[in-house]
GROMACS .gro file of C-alpha atoms in nm:
model
  175
    1MET     CA    1  -0.141   3.996   0.385
    2PRO     CA    2   0.159   3.844   0.569
    3GLU     CA    3   0.449   3.756   0.339
    4ALA     CA    4   0.448   3.390   0.443
    5LEU     CA    5   0.086   3.353   0.326
    6ALA     CA    6   0.146   3.546   0.006
    7GLN     CA    7   0.423   3.303  -0.090
    8THR     CA    8   0.213   2.990  -0.052
    9GLU     CA    9   0.050   2.842  -0.358
   10PRO     CA   10  -0.328   2.861  -0.386
   11PHE     CA   11  -0.527   2.551  -0.292
   12SER     CA   12  -0.516   2.283  -0.557
   13PRO     CA   13  -0.684   1.943  -0.553
   14LYS     CA   14  -0.355   1.801  -0.689
   15LEU     CA   15  -0.188   1.858  -0.350
   16ALA     CA   16  -0.307   1.517  -0.234
   17VAL     CA   17  -0.036   1.272  -0.337
   18PHE     CA   18   0.133   0.947  -0.242
   19ALA     CA   19   0.422   0.744  -0.379
   20LEU     CA   20   0.439   0.387  -0.496
   21HIS     CA   21   0.795   0.281  -0.414
   22CYS     CA   22   0.848  -0.004  -0.660
   23THR     CA   23   1.114  -0.273  -0.658
   24LYS     CA   24   1.329  -0.305  -0.968
   25LYS     CA   25   1.125  -0.609  -1.077
   26VAL     CA   26   0.813  -0.391  -1.082
   27LEU     CA   27   0.982  -0.083  -1.233
   28ASP     CA   28   1.107  -0.296  -1.523
   29ARG     CA   29   0.744  -0.373  -1.612
   30ILE     CA   30   0.610  -0.016  -1.585
   31PRO     CA   31   0.656   0.214  -1.884
   32GLY     CA   32   0.745   0.574  -1.808
   33SER     CA   33   0.986   0.756  -1.589
   34VAL     CA   34   1.060   0.722  -1.221
   35GLU     CA   35   0.987   1.033  -1.016
   36GLU     CA   36   1.103   1.172  -0.684
   37PRO     CA   37   0.847   1.129  -0.405
   38GLU     CA   38   0.667   1.433  -0.268
   39ALA     CA   39   0.533   1.485   0.082
   40CYS     CA   40   0.263   1.226   0.136
   41THR     CA   41  -0.085   1.337   0.238
   42THR     CA   42  -0.256   1.003   0.297
   43THR     CA   43  -0.322   0.844   0.636
   44LEU     CA   44  -0.152   0.521   0.537
   45GLY     CA   45   0.147   0.698   0.382
   46ASN     CA   46   0.341   0.583   0.080
   47TRP     CA   47   0.334   0.223  -0.039
   48TYR     CA   48   0.604  -0.028  -0.130
   49VAL     CA   49   0.529  -0.258  -0.425
   50ASN     CA   50   0.679  -0.594  -0.519
   51ILE     CA   51   0.573  -0.864  -0.765
   52LEU     CA   52   0.556  -1.237  -0.709
   53PHE     CA   53   0.607  -1.437  -1.027
   54SER     CA   54   0.370  -1.719  -0.941
   55ARG     CA   55   0.053  -1.854  -1.092
   56PRO     CA   56  -0.126  -1.620  -1.082
   57GLN     CA   57   0.127  -1.336  -1.075
   58VAL     CA   58   0.046  -1.099  -0.791
   59LEU     CA   59   0.151  -0.760  -0.662
   60LEU     CA   60   0.206  -0.701  -0.295
   61LEU     CA   61   0.163  -0.342  -0.176
   62VAL     CA   62   0.268  -0.255   0.179
   63SER     CA   63   0.184   0.068   0.364
   64GLU     CA   64   0.484   0.263   0.487
   65GLN     CA   65   0.297   0.381   0.799
   66THR     CA   66   0.118   0.068   0.922
   67LEU     CA   67   0.274  -0.212   0.716
   68LEU     CA   68  -0.075  -0.307   0.593
   69PRO     CA   69  -0.036  -0.554   0.305
   70VAL     CA   70  -0.270  -0.549   0.006
   71VAL     CA   71  -0.254  -0.818  -0.263
   72ILE     CA   72  -0.381  -0.769  -0.618
   73GLY     CA   73  -0.337  -0.950  -0.948
   74ALA     CA   74  -0.049  -0.835  -1.167
   75ALA     CA   75  -0.220  -0.898  -1.499
   76THR     CA   76  -0.167  -0.544  -1.623
   77LEU     CA   77   0.026  -0.278  -1.439
   78LYS     CA   78  -0.152   0.002  -1.629
   79SER     CA   79  -0.457  -0.047  -1.409
   80MET     CA   80  -0.260  -0.116  -1.090
   81VAL     CA   81  -0.366   0.194  -0.895
   82PRO     CA   82  -0.745   0.170  -0.952
   83ARG     CA   83  -0.739  -0.204  -0.871
   84PHE     CA   84  -0.524  -0.137  -0.566
   85ALA     CA   85  -0.761   0.136  -0.443
   86GLU     CA   86  -1.060  -0.095  -0.485
   87GLN     CA   87  -0.890  -0.379  -0.297
   88LEU     CA   88  -0.769  -0.139  -0.026
   89ALA     CA   89  -1.128  -0.024   0.027
   90PHE     CA   90  -1.241  -0.385   0.080
   91VAL     CA   91  -0.955  -0.457   0.321
   92LEU     CA   92  -1.009  -0.137   0.523
   93HIS     CA   93  -1.382  -0.213   0.542
   94ASP     CA   94  -1.310  -0.566   0.665
   95LEU     CA   95  -1.077  -0.420   0.931
   96GLY     CA   96  -1.361  -0.201   1.061
   97VAL     CA   97  -1.236   0.134   0.935
   98PRO     CA   98  -1.529   0.380   0.913
   99LYS     CA   99  -1.671   0.435   0.563
  100GLU     CA  100  -1.599   0.810   0.579
  101ASP     CA  101  -1.232   0.743   0.651
  102ILE     CA  102  -1.209   0.495   0.364
  103ILE     CA  103  -1.362   0.746   0.122
  104SER     CA  104  -1.127   1.017   0.245
  105GLU     CA  105  -0.821   0.791   0.206
  106LEU     CA  106  -0.921   0.691  -0.148
  107ARG     CA  107  -0.980   1.056  -0.239
  108GLU     CA  108  -0.628   1.139  -0.117
  109MET     CA  109  -0.491   0.861  -0.338
  110MET     CA  110  -0.604   1.016  -0.668
  111ASP     CA  111  -0.257   1.149  -0.751
  112PHE     CA  112   0.049   0.929  -0.719
  113ARG     CA  113   0.414   0.904  -0.817
  114ILE     CA  114   0.606   0.595  -0.926
  115CYS     CA  115   0.935   0.597  -0.733
  116LYS     CA  116   1.229   0.374  -0.649
  117THR     CA  117   1.239   0.204  -0.313
  118GLN     CA  118   1.413   0.406  -0.042
  119SER     CA  119   1.397   0.209   0.282
  120ARG     CA  120   1.579  -0.118   0.340
  121LYS     CA  121   1.377  -0.166   0.656
  122LEU     CA  122   1.050  -0.148   0.461
  123LEU     CA  123   1.191  -0.382   0.197
  124GLY     CA  124   1.266  -0.629   0.477
  125HIS     CA  125   0.900  -0.622   0.581
  126VAL     CA  126   0.793  -0.661   0.216
  127ASN     CA  127   1.022  -0.962   0.178
  128ASP     CA  128   0.878  -1.119   0.497
  129TYR     CA  129   0.528  -1.076   0.356
  130MET     CA  130   0.640  -1.221   0.020
  131TYR     CA  131   0.745  -1.540   0.198
  132HIS     CA  132   0.404  -1.567   0.368
  133LEU     CA  133   0.229  -1.472   0.043
  134GLU     CA  134   0.382  -1.767  -0.142
  135SER     CA  135   0.238  -2.003   0.119
  136ALA     CA  136  -0.101  -1.829   0.122
  137LEU     CA  137  -0.140  -1.864  -0.254
  138VAL     CA  138  -0.145  -2.243  -0.225
  139ASP     CA  139  -0.384  -2.245   0.074
  140ASP     CA  140  -0.728  -2.347  -0.054
  141ARG     CA  141  -0.893  -2.186   0.249
  142LEU     CA  142  -0.798  -1.838   0.121
  143PRO     CA  143  -1.003  -1.806  -0.198
  144THR     CA  144  -0.950  -1.437  -0.279
  145PHE     CA  145  -0.677  -1.175  -0.271
  146GLU     CA  146  -0.887  -0.994  -0.010
  147HIS     CA  147  -0.872  -1.297   0.221
  148ILE     CA  148  -0.498  -1.331   0.162
  149SER     CA  149  -0.445  -0.960   0.239
  150LEU     CA  150  -0.637  -0.993   0.564
  151ARG     CA  151  -0.445  -1.306   0.666
  152LEU     CA  152  -0.112  -1.131   0.599
  153ALA     CA  153  -0.233  -0.827   0.797
  154GLU     CA  154  -0.270  -1.051   1.104
  155THR     CA  155   0.095  -1.162   1.090
  156PRO     CA  156   0.284  -1.052   1.406
  157ILE     CA  157   0.569  -0.811   1.333
  158ASN     CA  158   0.871  -0.857   1.557
  159SER     CA  159   1.013  -0.505   1.512
  160HIS     CA  160   0.679  -0.360   1.628
  161GLY     CA  161   0.646  -0.554   1.952
  162PHE     CA  162   0.470  -0.845   1.777
  163ARG     CA  163   0.175  -0.621   1.691
  164ASN     CA  164   0.026  -0.671   1.347
  165ALA     CA  165  -0.061  -0.443   1.057
  166ALA     CA  166  -0.436  -0.482   1.114
  167GLU     CA  167  -0.403  -0.340   1.468
  168MET     CA  168  -0.173  -0.057   1.358
  169THR     CA  169  -0.408   0.036   1.073
  170ARG     CA  170  -0.714   0.050   1.299
  171GLU     CA  171  -0.521   0.266   1.547
  172ARG     CA  172  -0.404   0.500   1.271
  173PHE     CA  173  -0.762   0.572   1.166
  174CYS     CA  174  -0.887   0.611   1.524
  175ARG     CA  175  -0.667   0.914   1.594
   0.00000   0.00000   0.00000
């Protein structure tokens, strides 16, 4: 057996991992320690998380790879990841991502790390979405967090040639 192969670890289902890069406002509400991110294995990459102290309080999660925003309630942060995964599945389905790809992405998201934010550029995008999110929460035509997530995903992004996260997400899954 070649030495390079002998030194690799055996296959483990725990190899699939992603990071939730949380703002200080979110980290202050999550018990436990902050970890260092590992290499991400998901199609959408790691996620940035911020909280909006509104009524209701909401979490905004933004994909590092496609800037896809997902909005969920912030009632309890203990159940944040399962609720996020469920909402992400709805949003991806509404964007036309194939069911097999959605299942695969959710399977990859079983193991996660809570980390500090690392990218000012990504935080800038998160802050832009937060501004739009505040407006969307008072819009009676957007009755659910799913609808709000989809509306935010259609927002043109200047630094990406005025493309939007919905387009970039569809393209990412069509590779």
